[in-house]
Every structure is written in C-alpha cells, then in structure tokens.
Amino acid sequence: MEYTFIHPDYTEETGTFLLEGKSGPSIAMEVLSKNEVVLPKFVLRPFKIEASFRPNTEFKVVYTGSYGTIDMTLSRQGQVFKLHTVYKHHEYEHAYDVEINVAEKKMLVAHTENGEERTHLDFVLEGKMMDLKMLKMQGKVQATRWFEAGPVESTFIVKGNNYELNIAHNNKEIMKTKINVQNFKLKAKMNLDFMEQYKGTVYMEYNAAKKVF
C-alpha cells in the first residue's frame, strides 16, 4: 500500500506500507520511506516489525527502526514464565529480564548493559495473594538520579492486623513502617541520607481514629 502525507510547508512524505504473512504462525510489517532524508516532523519513520508465535511456548517480536532494534521474547516452560528484551542503539546494548516461577512463588528482575549486570532483584512470596504472609526483595540496583548503586533489601510482613514494611539500601535502613489496620495506627521512620538535598531522618505517627499526627 502506498501512502502520502502533505505537511503544512507543502513537502510530501511518501512511502510504502507492507504487510506479509510468512510460513507458520508469523507475520511481518514494514514501512519503506521514499524520501531521501527522514526528518523529525515526518509522520512515519521507516521501521520493520516481525512477530512469530508458538502455541503455549513462545511469542517473539523484533522491531527494527531508525533509533535501534528491540528484540522481545515471552516464553513459558511449565509454570515458569520469562520475558527477555534486548534493546540495541548504536554502541549500547541493554538486556531486560523478568522471570516468574509460579510454583515456587519467586520472581527475578534484571538489567544488563553491554554485558555487565546493573540491576538484579529476587522476589520471594510466602502465602497466597489473598492471604499474604511475606514478600521479600533482595539484590542490587543501579545508580539513578535519586540514589547510588548498591545492595538493596526490602521486606513486607503481615502479622495479623499489623503490616510491616522495611527497606535497606547500601546496608543502611531507609524506611521502617508499621501499620495496624484494626486500630488505624501508622508508625513510620524514613532515612533520607541517600538524598543530597534532603538528608536527615523523618519520623511519623498517625492515629486515624483520633485523626491526630
């Protein structure tokens, strides 16, 4: 299918839109521009999407465009579900992984940049979703604008009517919270030393029944 877009400055953007079914459960879609120079104002940049599917096993999508390539694979092995995504842009290559083990109640989240692992988080769940006992996260995180890279650990615990949330980063306690849903009480402690502008410790206690902080 041929397409033409006329911009406010009367320049014409022309190209071809292709849709192709391949052997097996797979399909390809592609946009081919007939313009020599692709400008940011263009409606459609050249790209190609290829998708393939294997029932109950794997779903794969590959996107290739002017900004790079994204290769995403969603797979299943028994009760283990994996999402593996690779993003390539010039000399950079980022890999993102999410793995969920339903039987063992575990989850993994990881990010690798140019072959070096930046973030790796392991999650473990105890109990059921509607009867949760504990959710624990442990691993390491990469540096962001808000905090430095380093080990991180978080635990969410349910003890009757009490809910506790504890977070530690770089072996330092960041947050310690306790909520009593029966008496509507909240106690929290937050350490802000990881922030350059707002260093210090915040203590908060709230009684919802009395509406008092």
mmCIF file of N, CA and C in Angstrom, residues 72-168:
data_model
loop_
_atom_site.group_PDB
_atom_site.id
_atom_site.type_symbol
_atom_site.label_atom_id
_atom_site.label_comp_id
_atom_site.label_asym_id
_atom_site.label_seq_id
_atom_site.Cartn_x
_atom_site.Cartn_y
_atom_site.Cartn_z
ATOM 1 N N MET A 72 12.139 -8.845 21.630
ATOM 2 C CA MET A 72 11.423 -9.250 22.840
ATOM 3 C C MET A 72 10.887 -10.670 22.681
ATOM 4 N N THR A 73 11.141 -11.503 23.680
ATOM 5 C CA THR A 73 10.679 -12.888 23.661
ATOM 6 C C THR A 73 9.966 -13.223 24.970
ATOM 7 N N LEU A 74 8.723 -13.649 24.860
ATOM 8 C CA LEU A 74 7.951 -14.114 26.009
ATOM 9 C C LEU A 74 7.809 -15.628 25.884
ATOM 10 N N SER A 75 8.323 -16.356 26.866
ATOM 11 C CA SER A 75 8.319 -17.815 26.783
ATOM 12 C C SER A 75 7.749 -18.441 28.054
ATOM 13 N N ARG A 76 7.371 -19.696 27.908
ATOM 14 C CA ARG A 76 6.808 -20.433 29.039
ATOM 15 C C ARG A 76 7.374 -21.845 29.052
ATOM 16 N N GLN A 77 7.814 -22.267 30.240
ATOM 17 C CA GLN A 77 8.279 -23.637 30.451
ATOM 18 C C GLN A 77 7.597 -24.152 31.712
ATOM 19 N N GLY A 78 6.538 -24.917 31.533
ATOM 20 C CA GLY A 78 5.763 -25.365 32.683
ATOM 21 C C GLY A 78 5.129 -24.183 33.391
ATOM 22 N N GLN A 79 5.489 -23.973 34.659
ATOM 23 C CA GLN A 79 4.956 -22.858 35.433
ATOM 24 C C GLN A 79 5.961 -21.707 35.564
ATOM 25 N N VAL A 80 6.947 -21.708 34.676
ATOM 26 C CA VAL A 80 7.944 -20.638 34.654
ATOM 27 C C VAL A 80 7.718 -19.779 33.416
ATOM 28 N N PHE A 81 7.504 -18.473 33.622
ATOM 29 C CA PHE A 81 7.281 -17.528 32.536
ATOM 30 C C PHE A 81 8.473 -16.572 32.473
ATOM 31 N N LYS A 82 8.997 -16.355 31.259
ATOM 32 C CA LYS A 82 10.165 -15.497 31.083
ATOM 33 C C LYS A 82 9.897 -14.436 30.021
ATOM 34 N N LEU A 83 10.323 -13.208 30.326
ATOM 35 C CA LEU A 83 10.273 -12.117 29.358
ATOM 36 C C LEU A 83 11.688 -11.591 29.182
ATOM 37 N N HIS A 84 12.245 -11.770 28.005
ATOM 38 C CA HIS A 84 13.617 -11.346 27.710
ATOM 39 C C HIS A 84 13.571 -10.295 26.612
ATOM 40 N N THR A 85 14.098 -9.106 26.906
ATOM 41 C CA THR A 85 14.073 -8.000 25.952
ATOM 42 C C THR A 85 15.478 -7.451 25.761
ATOM 43 N N VAL A 86 15.883 -7.287 24.510
ATOM 44 C CA VAL A 86 17.193 -6.713 24.181
ATOM 45 C C VAL A 86 16.972 -5.461 23.340
ATOM 46 N N TYR A 87 17.545 -4.343 23.803
ATOM 47 C CA TYR A 87 17.454 -3.072 23.081
ATOM 48 C C TYR A 87 18.848 -2.662 22.630
ATOM 49 N N LYS A 88 19.041 -2.516 21.313
ATOM 50 C CA LYS A 88 20.332 -2.131 20.745
ATOM 51 C C LYS A 88 20.205 -0.756 20.104
ATOM 52 N N HIS A 89 21.100 0.141 20.518
ATOM 53 C CA HIS A 89 21.100 1.501 19.984
ATOM 54 C C HIS A 89 22.552 1.959 19.848
ATOM 55 N N HIS A 90 23.017 2.081 18.603
ATOM 56 C CA HIS A 90 24.421 2.419 18.323
ATOM 57 C C HIS A 90 25.345 1.425 19.029
ATOM 58 N N GLU A 91 26.233 1.924 19.915
ATOM 59 C CA GLU A 91 27.182 1.026 20.574
ATOM 60 C C GLU A 91 26.638 0.468 21.895
ATOM 61 N N TYR A 92 25.403 0.790 22.235
ATOM 62 C CA TYR A 92 24.836 0.334 23.503
ATOM 63 C C TYR A 92 23.898 -0.851 23.290
ATOM 64 N N GLU A 93 23.943 -1.772 24.246
ATOM 65 C CA GLU A 93 23.039 -2.914 24.234
ATOM 66 C C GLU A 93 22.520 -3.146 25.644
ATOM 67 N N HIS A 94 21.215 -3.061 25.810
ATOM 68 C CA HIS A 94 20.575 -3.267 27.103
ATOM 69 C C HIS A 94 19.726 -4.521 27.039
ATOM 70 N N ALA A 95 19.830 -5.348 28.067
ATOM 71 C CA ALA A 95 19.015 -6.557 28.175
ATOM 72 C C ALA A 95 18.197 -6.490 29.458
ATOM 73 N N TYR A 96 16.904 -6.758 29.344
ATOM 74 C CA TYR A 96 15.998 -6.731 30.489
ATOM 75 C C TYR A 96 15.344 -8.105 30.623
ATOM 76 N N ASP A 97 15.362 -8.643 31.834
ATOM 77 C CA ASP A 97 14.799 -9.969 32.072
ATOM 78 C C ASP A 97 13.816 -9.944 33.235
ATOM 79 N N VAL A 98 12.688 -10.595 33.017
ATOM 80 C CA VAL A 98 11.704 -10.815 34.073
ATOM 81 C C VAL A 98 11.350 -12.294 34.040
ATOM 82 N N GLU A 99 11.506 -12.963 35.171
ATOM 83 C CA GLU A 99 11.206 -14.393 35.250
ATOM 84 C C GLU A 99 10.293 -14.644 36.438
ATOM 85 N N ILE A 100 9.178 -15.318 36.190
ATOM 86 C CA ILE A 100 8.199 -15.615 37.240
ATOM 87 C C ILE A 100 8.037 -17.128 37.362
ATOM 88 N N ASN A 101 8.315 -17.641 38.562
ATOM 89 C CA ASN A 101 8.139 -19.056 38.849
ATOM 90 C C ASN A 101 6.903 -19.182 39.734
ATOM 91 N N VAL A 102 5.807 -19.594 39.118
ATOM 92 C CA VAL A 102 4.532 -19.650 39.838
ATOM 93 C C VAL A 102 4.559 -20.703 40.932
ATOM 94 N N ALA A 103 5.108 -21.868 40.652
ATOM 95 C CA ALA A 103 5.129 -22.964 41.615
ATOM 96 C C ALA A 103 5.938 -22.615 42.858
ATOM 97 N N GLU A 104 7.098 -21.985 42.666
ATOM 98 C CA GLU A 104 7.977 -21.661 43.796
ATOM 99 C C GLU A 104 7.710 -20.274 44.371
ATOM 100 N N LYS A 105 6.774 -19.522 43.769
ATOM 101 C CA LYS A 105 6.400 -18.184 44.226
ATOM 102 C C LYS A 105 7.627 -17.256 44.262
ATOM 103 N N LYS A 106 8.364 -17.261 43.161
ATOM 104 C CA LYS A 106 9.564 -16.431 43.058
ATOM 105 C C LYS A 106 9.521 -15.611 41.767
ATOM 106 N N MET A 107 10.216 -14.475 41.808
ATOM 107 C CA MET A 107 10.312 -13.632 40.626
ATOM 108 C C MET A 107 11.696 -12.994 40.553
ATOM 109 N N LEU A 108 12.203 -12.827 39.361
ATOM 110 C CA LEU A 108 13.514 -12.212 39.135
ATOM 111 C C LEU A 108 13.356 -11.054 38.168
ATOM 112 N N VAL A 109 14.033 -9.938 38.461
ATOM 113 C CA VAL A 109 14.082 -8.779 37.565
ATOM 114 C C VAL A 109 15.543 -8.374 37.411
ATOM 115 N N ALA A 110 16.024 -8.269 36.173
ATOM 116 C CA ALA A 110 17.437 -7.955 35.953
ATOM 117 C C ALA A 110 17.610 -7.034 34.755
ATOM 118 N N HIS A 111 18.669 -6.222 34.817
ATOM 119 C CA HIS A 111 19.031 -5.323 33.718
ATOM 120 C C HIS A 111 20.531 -5.420 33.484
ATOM 121 N N THR A 112 20.914 -5.677 32.236
ATOM 122 C CA THR A 112 22.320 -5.780 31.854
ATOM 123 C C THR A 112 22.631 -4.752 30.776
ATOM 124 N N GLU A 113 23.757 -4.052 30.937
ATOM 125 C CA GLU A 113 24.176 -3.053 29.964
ATOM 126 C C GLU A 113 25.543 -3.430 29.404
ATOM 127 N N ASN A 114 25.586 -3.656 28.083
ATOM 128 C CA ASN A 114 26.820 -4.048 27.398
ATOM 129 C C ASN A 114 27.501 -5.235 28.088
ATOM 130 N N GLY A 115 26.711 -6.211 28.492
ATOM 131 C CA GLY A 115 27.246 -7.423 29.097
ATOM 132 C C GLY A 115 27.493 -7.351 30.587
ATOM 133 N N GLU A 116 27.326 -6.177 31.197
ATOM 134 C CA GLU A 116 27.558 -6.021 32.643
ATOM 135 C C GLU A 116 26.221 -5.869 33.363
ATOM 136 N N GLU A 117 25.999 -6.713 34.351
ATOM 137 C CA GLU A 117 24.743 -6.671 35.086
ATOM 138 C C GLU A 117 24.683 -5.443 35.989
ATOM 139 N N ARG A 118 23.669 -4.615 35.796
ATOM 140 C CA ARG A 118 23.497 -3.395 36.580
ATOM 141 C C ARG A 118 22.501 -3.576 37.728
ATOM 142 N N THR A 119 21.414 -4.260 37.429
ATOM 143 C CA THR A 119 20.357 -4.464 38.423
ATOM 144 C C THR A 119 19.970 -5.934 38.461
ATOM 145 N N HIS A 120 19.828 -6.467 39.666
ATOM 146 C CA HIS A 120 19.379 -7.852 39.841
ATOM 147 C C HIS A 120 18.570 -7.912 41.127
ATOM 148 N N LEU A 121 17.287 -8.217 40.993
ATOM 149 C CA LEU A 121 16.402 -8.275 42.150
ATOM 150 C C LEU A 121 15.677 -9.612 42.179
ATOM 151 N N ASP A 122 15.702 -10.262 43.348
ATOM 152 C CA ASP A 122 14.991 -11.520 43.555
ATOM 153 C C ASP A 122 13.835 -11.277 44.517
ATOM 154 N N PHE A 123 12.647 -11.744 44.137
ATOM 155 C CA PHE A 123 11.458 -11.600 44.962
ATOM 156 C C PHE A 123 10.986 -12.985 45.402
ATOM 157 N N VAL A 124 10.620 -13.103 46.683
ATOM 158 C CA VAL A 124 10.088 -14.349 47.227
ATOM 159 C C VAL A 124 8.787 -14.031 47.957
ATOM 160 N N LEU A 125 7.766 -14.816 47.666
ATOM 161 C CA LEU A 125 6.455 -14.598 48.281
ATOM 162 C C LEU A 125 6.090 -15.793 49.150
ATOM 163 N N GLU A 126 5.569 -15.500 50.349
ATOM 164 C CA GLU A 126 5.071 -16.541 51.241
ATOM 165 C C GLU A 126 3.584 -16.328 51.457
ATOM 166 N N GLY A 127 2.822 -17.419 51.351
ATOM 167 C CA GLY A 127 1.378 -17.316 51.453
ATOM 168 C C GLY A 127 0.752 -17.202 50.071
ATOM 169 N N LYS A 128 -0.498 -16.796 50.020
ATOM 170 C CA LYS A 128 -1.224 -16.617 48.772
ATOM 171 C C LYS A 128 -1.508 -15.139 48.558
ATOM 172 N N MET A 129 -1.916 -14.801 47.339
ATOM 173 C CA MET A 129 -2.164 -13.401 47.032
ATOM 174 C C MET A 129 -3.250 -12.815 47.937
ATOM 175 N N MET A 130 -4.265 -13.608 48.261
ATOM 176 C CA MET A 130 -5.340 -13.130 49.120
ATOM 177 C C MET A 130 -5.069 -13.421 50.595
ATOM 178 N N ASP A 131 -3.977 -14.112 50.874
ATOM 179 C CA ASP A 131 -3.590 -14.411 52.261
ATOM 180 C C ASP A 131 -2.067 -14.305 52.360
ATOM 181 N N LEU A 132 -1.561 -13.122 52.076
ATOM 182 C CA LEU A 132 -0.118 -12.900 52.008
ATOM 183 C C LEU A 132 0.506 -12.875 53.396
ATOM 184 N N LYS A 133 1.633 -13.588 53.543
ATOM 185 C CA LYS A 133 2.364 -13.602 54.803
ATOM 186 C C LYS A 133 3.617 -12.722 54.735
ATOM 187 N N MET A 134 4.348 -12.833 53.624
ATOM 188 C CA MET A 134 5.571 -12.048 53.479
ATOM 189 C C MET A 134 5.941 -11.906 52.010
ATOM 190 N N LEU A 135 6.487 -10.752 51.673
ATOM 191 C CA LEU A 135 7.057 -10.505 50.350
ATOM 192 C C LEU A 135 8.445 -9.920 50.570
ATOM 193 N N LYS A 136 9.465 -10.627 50.088
ATOM 194 C CA LYS A 136 10.838 -10.193 50.314
ATOM 195 C C LYS A 136 11.540 -9.911 48.995
ATOM 196 N N MET A 137 12.264 -8.805 48.931
ATOM 197 C CA MET A 137 13.054 -8.435 47.763
ATOM 198 C C MET A 137 14.509 -8.263 48.184
ATOM 199 N N GLN A 138 15.427 -8.836 47.415
ATOM 200 C CA GLN A 138 16.841 -8.737 47.750
ATOM 201 C C GLN A 138 17.667 -8.733 46.470
ATOM 202 N N GLY A 139 18.729 -7.926 46.460
ATOM 203 C CA GLY A 139 19.597 -7.878 45.280
ATOM 204 C C GLY A 139 20.387 -6.586 45.232
ATOM 205 N N LYS A 140 20.566 -6.069 44.010
ATOM 206 C CA LYS A 140 21.301 -4.824 43.836
ATOM 207 C C LYS A 140 20.609 -3.975 42.784
ATOM 208 N N VAL A 141 20.785 -2.657 42.904
ATOM 209 C CA VAL A 141 20.192 -1.723 41.951
ATOM 210 C C VAL A 141 21.280 -0.827 41.375
ATOM 211 N N GLN A 142 21.040 -0.357 40.165
ATOM 212 C CA GLN A 142 21.993 0.544 39.526
ATOM 213 C C GLN A 142 21.773 1.965 40.009
ATOM 214 N N ALA A 143 22.724 2.833 39.751
ATOM 215 C CA ALA A 143 22.629 4.233 40.177
ATOM 216 C C ALA A 143 21.576 4.970 39.357
ATOM 217 N N THR A 144 20.851 5.857 40.009
ATOM 218 C CA THR A 144 19.882 6.724 39.344
ATOM 219 C C THR A 144 20.117 8.153 39.837
ATOM 220 N N ARG A 145 19.281 9.062 39.403
ATOM 221 C CA ARG A 145 19.410 10.447 39.849
ATOM 222 C C ARG A 145 19.046 10.613 41.316
ATOM 223 N N TRP A 146 18.374 9.599 41.903
ATOM 224 C CA TRP A 146 17.923 9.708 43.288
ATOM 225 C C TRP A 146 18.810 8.962 44.273
ATOM 226 N N PHE A 147 19.495 7.890 43.842
ATOM 227 C CA PHE A 147 20.296 7.139 44.794
ATOM 228 C C PHE A 147 21.466 6.467 44.087
ATOM 229 N N GLU A 148 22.451 6.046 44.893
ATOM 230 C CA GLU A 148 23.643 5.401 44.368
ATOM 231 C C GLU A 148 23.388 3.917 44.107
ATOM 232 N N ALA A 149 24.288 3.323 43.332
ATOM 233 C CA ALA A 149 24.208 1.881 43.096
ATOM 234 C C ALA A 149 24.602 1.139 44.369
ATOM 235 N N GLY A 150 24.063 -0.071 44.549
ATOM 236 C CA GLY A 150 24.438 -0.842 45.728
ATOM 237 C C GLY A 150 23.392 -1.884 46.076
ATOM 238 N N PRO A 151 23.662 -2.672 47.121
ATOM 239 C CA PRO A 151 22.719 -3.716 47.544
ATOM 240 C C PRO A 151 21.445 -3.114 48.130
ATOM 241 N N VAL A 152 20.335 -3.809 47.921
ATOM 242 C CA VAL A 152 19.050 -3.335 48.445
ATOM 243 C C VAL A 152 18.269 -4.532 48.972
ATOM 244 N N GLU A 153 17.516 -4.310 50.030
ATOM 245 C CA GLU A 153 16.702 -5.373 50.610
ATOM 246 C C GLU A 153 15.425 -4.764 51.163
ATOM 247 N N SER A 154 14.320 -5.402 50.875
ATOM 248 C CA SER A 154 13.027 -4.918 51.341
ATOM 249 C C SER A 154 12.176 -6.100 51.790
ATOM 250 N N THR A 155 11.454 -5.905 52.879
ATOM 251 C CA THR A 155 10.599 -6.966 53.406
ATOM 252 C C THR A 155 9.242 -6.392 53.786
ATOM 253 N N PHE A 156 8.197 -7.029 53.275
ATOM 254 C CA PHE A 156 6.824 -6.673 53.643
ATOM 255 C C PHE A 156 6.240 -7.867 54.381
ATOM 256 N N ILE A 157 5.860 -7.672 55.664
ATOM 257 C CA ILE A 157 5.409 -8.770 56.517
ATOM 258 C C ILE A 157 4.005 -8.483 57.036
ATOM 259 N N VAL A 158 3.167 -9.519 57.035
ATOM 260 C CA VAL A 158 1.819 -9.415 57.582
ATOM 261 C C VAL A 158 1.750 -10.269 58.841
ATOM 262 N N LYS A 159 1.437 -9.616 59.965
ATOM 263 C CA LYS A 159 1.290 -10.302 61.250
ATOM 264 C C LYS A 159 -0.073 -9.955 61.825
ATOM 265 N N GLY A 160 -1.065 -10.759 61.499
ATOM 266 C CA GLY A 160 -2.414 -10.469 61.977
ATOM 267 C C GLY A 160 -2.924 -9.173 61.390
ATOM 268 N N ASN A 161 -3.178 -8.185 62.259
ATOM 269 C CA ASN A 161 -3.656 -6.875 61.820
ATOM 270 C C ASN A 161 -2.507 -5.882 61.591
ATOM 271 N N ASN A 162 -1.289 -6.354 61.774
ATOM 272 C CA ASN A 162 -0.127 -5.483 61.609
ATOM 273 C C ASN A 162 0.561 -5.737 60.268
ATOM 274 N N TYR A 163 0.917 -4.658 59.603
ATOM 275 C CA TYR A 163 1.652 -4.718 58.333
ATOM 276 C C TYR A 163 2.964 -3.958 58.514
ATOM 277 N N GLU A 164 4.067 -4.621 58.181
ATOM 278 C CA GLU A 164 5.376 -4.001 58.342
ATOM 279 C C GLU A 164 6.100 -3.934 56.991
ATOM 280 N N LEU A 165 6.697 -2.781 56.719
ATOM 281 C CA LEU A 165 7.485 -2.590 55.502
ATOM 282 C C LEU A 165 8.849 -2.029 55.876
ATOM 283 N N ASN A 166 9.904 -2.776 55.560
ATOM 284 C CA ASN A 166 11.266 -2.353 55.863
ATOM 285 C C ASN A 166 12.087 -2.317 54.573
ATOM 286 N N ILE A 167 12.857 -1.250 54.383
ATOM 287 C CA ILE A 167 13.703 -1.097 53.194
ATOM 288 C C ILE A 167 15.098 -0.684 53.628
ATOM 289 N N ALA A 168 16.110 -1.397 53.125
ATOM 290 C CA ALA A 168 17.512 -1.057 53.407
ATOM 291 C C ALA A 168 18.253 -0.935 52.084
#
